[in-house]
CSV table of C-alpha atoms in Angstrom, one decimal:
chain,number,residue,atom,x,y,z
A,11,UNK,CA,12.1,-17.2,-17.3
A,12,UNK,CA,12.0,-16.5,-21.1
A,13,UNK,CA,12.5,-13.1,-22.7
A,14,UNK,CA,8.9,-13.1,-24.0
A,15,UNK,CA,7.7,-13.9,-20.5
A,16,UNK,CA,9.6,-10.9,-19.1
A,17,UNK,CA,8.0,-8.6,-21.6
A,18,UNK,CA,4.5,-9.9,-20.7
A,19,UNK,CA,5.3,-9.4,-17.0
A,20,UNK,CA,6.5,-5.8,-17.6
A,21,UNK,CA,3.4,-5.0,-19.7
A,22,UNK,CA,1.1,-6.4,-16.9
A,23,UNK,CA,3.1,-4.5,-14.2
A,24,UNK,CA,2.7,-1.2,-16.2
A,25,UNK,CA,-1.0,-1.7,-16.7
A,26,UNK,CA,-1.3,-2.6,-13.0
A,27,UNK,CA,0.4,0.6,-11.9
A,28,UNK,CA,-1.8,2.7,-14.2
A,29,UNK,CA,-5.0,1.1,-12.8
A,30,UNK,CA,-3.8,1.5,-9.2
A,31,UNK,CA,-2.9,5.1,-9.8
A,32,UNK,CA,-6.4,5.8,-11.3
A,33,UNK,CA,-8.1,3.9,-8.5
A,34,UNK,CA,-6.7,6.2,-5.8
A,35,UNK,CA,-8.2,9.3,-7.6
A,36,UNK,CA,-11.6,7.6,-8.3
A,37,UNK,CA,-11.8,6.3,-4.6
A,38,UNK,CA,-11.0,9.8,-3.3
A,39,UNK,CA,-13.7,11.2,-5.5
A,40,UNK,CA,-16.2,8.7,-4.1
A,41,UNK,CA,-15.2,9.7,-0.6
A,42,UNK,CA,-15.6,13.4,-1.4
A,43,UNK,CA,-19.1,12.7,-2.9
A,44,UNK,CA,-20.1,10.8,0.3
A,45,UNK,CA,-18.9,13.5,2.7
A,46,UNK,CA,-21.5,16.1,3.7
A,47,UNK,CA,-21.6,19.1,6.1
A,48,UNK,CA,-24.3,17.5,8.2
A,49,UNK,CA,-22.8,14.1,8.7
A,50,UNK,CA,-19.0,14.9,8.5
A,51,UNK,CA,-16.4,12.6,7.0
A,52,UNK,CA,-17.6,9.6,4.9
A,53,UNK,CA,-14.9,7.3,6.5
A,54,UNK,CA,-16.3,8.0,10.0
A,55,UNK,CA,-19.6,6.2,9.3
A,56,UNK,CA,-18.6,4.1,6.2
A,57,UNK,CA,-21.2,6.0,4.1
A,58,UNK,CA,-18.8,5.5,1.1
A,59,UNK,CA,-20.0,1.9,0.9
A,60,UNK,CA,-23.3,3.3,-0.6
A,61,UNK,CA,-21.4,5.4,-3.2
A,62,UNK,CA,-21.0,3.7,-6.7
A,63,UNK,CA,-18.0,5.9,-7.5
A,64,UNK,CA,-16.1,4.5,-4.5
A,65,UNK,CA,-17.0,0.9,-5.5
A,66,UNK,CA,-15.7,1.6,-9.0
A,67,UNK,CA,-12.4,2.8,-7.5
A,68,UNK,CA,-12.1,-0.3,-5.4
A,69,UNK,CA,-12.9,-2.6,-8.4
A,70,UNK,CA,-10.2,-0.8,-10.4
A,71,UNK,CA,-7.7,-1.2,-7.6
A,72,UNK,CA,-8.5,-5.0,-7.3
A,73,UNK,CA,-8.0,-5.3,-11.1
A,74,UNK,CA,-4.7,-3.6,-10.8
A,75,UNK,CA,-3.5,-5.9,-7.9
A,76,UNK,CA,-4.6,-9.0,-9.9
A,77,UNK,CA,-2.6,-7.9,-12.9
A,78,UNK,CA,0.4,-7.2,-10.6
A,79,UNK,CA,0.0,-10.7,-9.1
A,80,UNK,CA,-0.1,-12.3,-12.5
A,81,UNK,CA,2.9,-10.3,-13.6
A,82,UNK,CA,5.1,-11.9,-10.9
A,83,UNK,CA,4.5,-15.3,-12.5
A,84,UNK,CA,6.0,-14.1,-15.8
A,85,UNK,CA,8.9,-11.9,-14.7
A,86,UNK,CA,11.2,-11.7,-11.7
A,87,UNK,CA,10.3,-9.4,-8.8
A,88,UNK,CA,13.3,-7.2,-9.3
A,89,UNK,CA,11.8,-6.1,-12.7
A,90,UNK,CA,8.1,-5.9,-11.5
A,91,UNK,CA,8.3,-4.2,-8.1
A,92,UNK,CA,10.0,-0.9,-9.1
A,93,UNK,CA,7.3,-0.3,-11.6
A,94,UNK,CA,4.9,0.2,-8.7
A,95,UNK,CA,6.3,3.7,-8.5
A,96,UNK,CA,4.4,4.6,-11.7
A,97,UNK,CA,1.2,4.5,-9.6
A,98,UNK,CA,2.5,7.4,-7.5
A,99,UNK,CA,3.3,9.4,-10.7
A,100,UNK,CA,-0.1,8.6,-12.3
A,101,UNK,CA,-2.0,9.4,-9.0
A,102,UNK,CA,-0.1,12.7,-8.7
A,103,UNK,CA,-0.9,13.8,-12.3
A,104,UNK,CA,-4.6,12.7,-12.2
A,105,UNK,CA,-5.0,14.2,-8.7
A,106,UNK,CA,-3.8,17.6,-9.9
A,107,UNK,CA,-6.2,17.5,-12.9
A,108,UNK,CA,-9.4,15.9,-11.5
A,109,UNK,CA,-9.1,16.7,-7.8
A,110,UNK,CA,-7.4,20.1,-8.1
A,111,UNK,CA,-4.7,19.0,-5.6
A,112,UNK,CA,-1.4,20.9,-5.8
A,113,UNK,CA,1.8,19.5,-4.3
A,114,UNK,CA,4.1,22.5,-4.4
A,115,UNK,CA,7.9,22.3,-4.5
A,116,UNK,CA,8.3,20.6,-1.1
A,117,UNK,CA,5.7,18.0,-2.0
A,118,UNK,CA,7.3,17.2,-5.3
A,119,UNK,CA,10.7,16.9,-3.7
A,120,UNK,CA,9.2,14.6,-1.0
A,121,UNK,CA,7.5,12.5,-3.5
A,122,UNK,CA,10.6,12.1,-5.7
A,123,UNK,CA,12.8,11.2,-2.6
A,124,UNK,CA,10.3,8.6,-1.5
A,125,UNK,CA,10.1,6.9,-4.8
A,126,UNK,CA,13.9,7.0,-5.4
A,127,UNK,CA,14.5,5.6,-1.9
A,128,UNK,CA,11.9,2.8,-2.4
A,129,UNK,CA,13.5,1.8,-5.8
A,130,UNK,CA,17.0,1.7,-4.2
A,131,UNK,CA,15.7,-0.6,-1.5
A,132,UNK,CA,13.9,-2.8,-4.0
A,133,UNK,CA,17.0,-3.3,-6.2
A,134,UNK,CA,19.2,-4.2,-3.2
A,135,UNK,CA,16.8,-6.1,-1.1
A,136,UNK,CA,17.5,-9.8,-0.4
A,137,UNK,CA,15.9,-12.2,-2.8
A,138,UNK,CA,13.1,-14.6,-1.6
A,139,UNK,CA,13.5,-18.4,-2.2
A,140,UNK,CA,11.1,-20.0,-4.7
A,141,UNK,CA,8.5,-21.5,-2.4
A,142,UNK,CA,6.5,-24.3,-4.0
A,143,UNK,CA,4.2,-25.6,-1.2
A,144,UNK,CA,2.0,-24.3,1.6
A,145,UNK,CA,3.8,-26.5,4.1
A,146,UNK,CA,7.1,-25.0,3.1
A,147,UNK,CA,5.8,-21.5,3.6
A,148,UNK,CA,4.2,-22.5,7.0
A,149,UNK,CA,7.6,-23.8,8.1
A,150,UNK,CA,9.2,-20.4,7.3
A,151,UNK,CA,6.4,-18.6,9.2
A,152,UNK,CA,6.8,-20.7,12.3
A,153,UNK,CA,10.4,-19.7,12.7
A,154,UNK,CA,11.1,-17.6,15.8
A,155,UNK,CA,12.1,-14.5,13.9
A,156,UNK,CA,8.9,-14.2,11.9
A,157,UNK,CA,6.7,-15.2,14.9
A,158,UNK,CA,8.3,-12.4,16.9
A,159,UNK,CA,7.8,-10.0,14.0
A,160,UNK,CA,4.1,-11.0,13.6
A,161,UNK,CA,3.4,-10.6,17.3
A,162,UNK,CA,5.1,-7.2,17.4
A,163,UNK,CA,3.1,-6.0,14.3
A,164,UNK,CA,-0.2,-6.9,16.0
A,165,UNK,CA,0.8,-5.3,19.3
A,166,UNK,CA,2.0,-2.1,17.6
A,167,UNK,CA,-1.1,-1.8,15.4
A,168,UNK,CA,-3.4,-2.4,18.4
A,169,UNK,CA,-1.4,0.2,20.4
A,170,UNK,CA,-1.6,2.7,17.5
A,171,UNK,CA,-5.4,2.2,17.1
A,172,UNK,CA,-6.0,2.6,20.8
A,173,UNK,CA,-3.6,5.5,21.7
A,174,UNK,CA,-2.1,7.2,18.6
A,175,UNK,CA,-5.1,7.3,16.2
A,176,UNK,CA,-7.3,9.4,18.5
A,177,UNK,CA,-4.6,11.9,19.1
A,178,UNK,CA,-2.7,12.2,15.8
A,179,UNK,CA,-4.8,10.4,13.2
A,180,UNK,CA,-6.5,13.5,11.8
A,181,UNK,CA,-3.3,15.5,11.5
A,182,UNK,CA,-0.6,13.0,10.5
A,183,UNK,CA,-1.2,10.8,7.5
A,184,UNK,CA,1.7,8.5,8.5
A,185,UNK,CA,-0.5,7.2,11.4
A,186,UNK,CA,-3.2,5.6,9.3
A,187,UNK,CA,-0.8,4.6,6.6
A,188,UNK,CA,1.6,2.9,9.1
A,189,UNK,CA,-1.3,0.7,10.2
A,190,UNK,CA,-2.1,-0.2,6.6
A,191,UNK,CA,1.5,-1.0,5.8
A,192,UNK,CA,2.3,-3.1,8.8
A,193,UNK,CA,-0.9,-5.1,8.4
A,194,UNK,CA,-0.2,-5.2,4.7
A,195,UNK,CA,3.2,-6.9,5.3
A,196,UNK,CA,1.4,-9.7,7.0
A,197,UNK,CA,-1.4,-9.9,4.4
A,198,UNK,CA,1.1,-10.3,1.6
A,199,UNK,CA,2.4,-13.5,3.2
A,200,UNK,CA,-1.1,-14.7,3.8
A,201,UNK,CA,-2.1,-14.0,0.1
A,202,UNK,CA,1.1,-15.7,-1.1
A,203,UNK,CA,0.2,-18.9,0.9
A,204,UNK,CA,-3.4,-18.9,-0.2
A,205,UNK,CA,-2.3,-18.3,-3.8
A,206,UNK,CA,0.0,-21.3,-3.7
A,207,UNK,CA,-2.8,-23.4,-2.2
A,208,UNK,CA,-5.1,-22.4,-5.1
A,209,UNK,CA,-2.4,-23.0,-7.7
A,210,UNK,CA,-1.7,-26.5,-6.4
A,211,UNK,CA,-5.4,-27.3,-6.2
A,212,UNK,CA,-5.9,-26.3,-9.8
A,213,UNK,CA,-2.9,-28.4,-10.8
A,214,UNK,CA,-4.6,-31.5,-9.2
A,215,UNK,CA,-3.1,-31.5,-5.7
A,216,UNK,CA,-6.1,-30.5,-3.5
A,217,UNK,CA,-5.1,-28.2,-0.7
A,218,UNK,CA,-8.6,-27.4,0.6
A,219,UNK,CA,-8.5,-30.5,2.8
A,220,UNK,CA,-5.7,-28.8,4.8
A,221,UNK,CA,-6.8,-26.5,7.7
A,222,UNK,CA,-3.9,-24.1,7.0
A,223,UNK,CA,-5.6,-23.1,3.6
A,224,UNK,CA,-8.7,-21.9,5.4
A,225,UNK,CA,-6.6,-20.1,8.1
A,226,UNK,CA,-4.7,-18.2,5.4
A,227,UNK,CA,-8.0,-17.4,3.6
A,228,UNK,CA,-9.4,-16.0,6.8
A,229,UNK,CA,-6.2,-14.0,7.5
A,230,UNK,CA,-6.4,-12.6,3.9
A,231,UNK,CA,-9.9,-11.4,4.4
A,232,UNK,CA,-9.3,-9.9,7.9
A,233,UNK,CA,-6.1,-8.1,7.1
A,234,UNK,CA,-7.4,-6.7,3.8
A,235,UNK,CA,-10.5,-5.3,5.5
A,236,UNK,CA,-8.3,-3.6,8.1
A,237,UNK,CA,-6.1,-2.1,5.3
A,238,UNK,CA,-9.1,-0.9,3.3
A,239,UNK,CA,-10.7,0.7,6.4
A,240,UNK,CA,-7.6,2.7,7.5
A,241,UNK,CA,-6.5,3.5,3.9
A,242,UNK,CA,-9.9,5.1,3.3
A,243,UNK,CA,-9.6,7.1,6.5
A,244,UNK,CA,-6.2,8.5,5.3
A,245,UNK,CA,-7.5,9.2,1.8
A,246,UNK,CA,-10.6,10.9,3.2
A,247,UNK,CA,-8.6,13.2,5.4
A,248,UNK,CA,-5.5,14.0,3.2
A,249,UNK,CA,-4.7,14.8,-0.4
A,250,UNK,CA,-4.0,11.9,-2.8
A,251,UNK,CA,-0.6,13.4,-3.6
A,252,UNK,CA,0.4,13.0,0.0
A,253,UNK,CA,-1.3,9.6,0.8
A,254,UNK,CA,-0.2,7.8,-2.4
A,255,UNK,CA,3.6,8.1,-2.1
A,256,UNK,CA,3.7,7.6,1.7
A,257,UNK,CA,1.6,4.5,1.4
A,258,UNK,CA,3.7,3.1,-1.5
A,259,UNK,CA,7.0,3.5,0.4
A,260,UNK,CA,5.7,2.3,3.8
A,261,UNK,CA,4.0,-0.7,2.3
A,262,UNK,CA,7.0,-1.6,0.1
A,263,UNK,CA,9.4,-1.2,3.0
A,264,UNK,CA,7.3,-3.2,5.5
A,265,UNK,CA,6.8,-6.0,3.0
A,266,UNK,CA,10.5,-6.2,2.2
A,267,UNK,CA,11.4,-6.3,5.9
A,268,UNK,CA,8.8,-8.9,6.7
A,269,UNK,CA,10.0,-11.1,3.8
A,270,UNK,CA,13.7,-10.7,4.7
A,271,UNK,CA,12.9,-11.7,8.3
A,272,UNK,CA,10.8,-14.7,7.3
A,273,UNK,CA,13.3,-16.0,4.7
A,274,UNK,CA,16.4,-14.8,6.7
A,275,UNK,CA,17.6,-12.8,3.7
A,276,UNK,CA,19.8,-10.5,5.8
A,277,UNK,CA,22.3,-13.3,6.3
A,278,UNK,CA,23.1,-13.4,2.6
A,279,UNK,CA,23.3,-9.6,2.0
A,280,UNK,CA,26.7,-8.2,0.8
A,281,UNK,CA,28.3,-5.1,2.2
A,282,UNK,CA,27.3,-3.1,-0.9
A,283,UNK,CA,23.7,-4.1,-0.6
A,284,UNK,CA,23.6,-3.4,3.1
A,285,UNK,CA,25.0,0.1,2.6
A,286,UNK,CA,22.6,0.7,-0.3
A,287,UNK,CA,19.7,-0.4,1.8
A,288,UNK,CA,20.7,2.0,4.6
A,289,UNK,CA,21.0,4.9,2.1
A,290,UNK,CA,17.6,3.9,0.6
A,291,UNK,CA,15.9,4.0,4.1
A,292,UNK,CA,17.5,7.4,4.9
A,293,UNK,CA,16.2,8.8,1.6
A,294,UNK,CA,12.7,7.4,2.2
A,295,UNK,CA,12.6,8.8,5.7
A,296,UNK,CA,13.5,12.2,4.3
A,297,UNK,CA,10.8,12.1,1.6
A,298,UNK,CA,8.1,10.8,4.0
A,299,UNK,CA,9.0,13.5,6.5
A,300,UNK,CA,8.5,16.2,3.9
A,301,UNK,CA,5.2,14.8,2.8
A,302,UNK,CA,4.0,14.3,6.4
A,303,UNK,CA,5.0,17.9,7.1
A,304,UNK,CA,3.0,19.4,4.3
A,305,UNK,CA,-0.1,17.3,5.0
A,306,UNK,CA,-1.7,19.7,7.6
A,307,UNK,CA,-0.9,22.7,5.3
A,308,UNK,CA,-2.6,21.1,2.3
A,309,UNK,CA,-5.6,20.2,4.5
A,310,UNK,CA,-5.8,23.8,5.7
A,311,UNK,CA,-5.8,25.1,2.1
A,312,UNK,CA,-8.5,22.6,1.2
A,313,UNK,CA,-10.7,23.8,4.1
A,314,UNK,CA,-10.2,27.5,3.1
A,315,UNK,CA,-11.3,26.7,-0.5
A,316,UNK,CA,-14.3,24.9,0.7
A,317,UNK,CA,-15.4,27.8,2.9
A,318,UNK,CA,-14.9,30.2,0.0
A,319,UNK,CA,-17.1,28.1,-2.2
A,320,UNK,CA,-19.8,28.0,0.5
A,321,UNK,CA,-19.6,31.8,0.9
A,322,UNK,CA,-20.0,32.3,-2.8
A,323,UNK,CA,-23.1,30.1,-2.8
A,324,UNK,CA,-24.7,32.1,0.0
A,325,UNK,CA,-24.1,35.4,-1.8
A,326,UNK,CA,-25.5,34.0,-5.1
């Protein structure tokens, strides 16, 4: 890749992170506008689908993801991926300004630890091979390691939706965000395969006469719908400053693990990279634990503020 291409990729990645960070705050605002005292949370009945502010947030997020996807074609992943941490910083700043969300010292430490751990993992993660065809990617996906991973993810997600969500979903942000991240690790592979199919078709090698192309397209739509649904539930219940960093680190970690299993990247990892990865995971777990710990407290503070506003309205 040329030096000019790297600069283009970096600019696209920075713009992508800015848009994604903004989208979290706009989406949250749309969810708040859709929530009412009579009907409860917007995410419980999907009322946010009727709110234009929520749709603006979703469109901004899609634009950010598209720029990020294009950025990978200009610069290597090791330069692009760490810049995703900017979306956490942008979301935290805008959340404190427009949503009046305060993190406090524990939240700030948790956010910093999460981002630092994620960046360490990104820099030391095994590199993916340069896949040039859908058939090549399908061959990787059909290997026993990734098949077992995919089946485990589906079983874990179904188990969480059935047993864990009803019990802990409204008090622990990690529950909804784990579902998003695990499904997201599969959706990334499906999007990659569908993207290769589109790229080859545009180049003159039609891939839409292959059943696998339609299967990957269906998987993309299904997985993304699940992600959007549970991400909105998390964002509706918890502060942006808690949801954003937890989602970033969980999604990044799950994607790296899925990719390493599929391409068998662990076999080529050096001792230094292995130790660095372990340290990165430990730092991430510490940061996510702190953020998960303050989530109920921030929710309690938000409910108290809401009650005070309602009481003031009654008196006036």
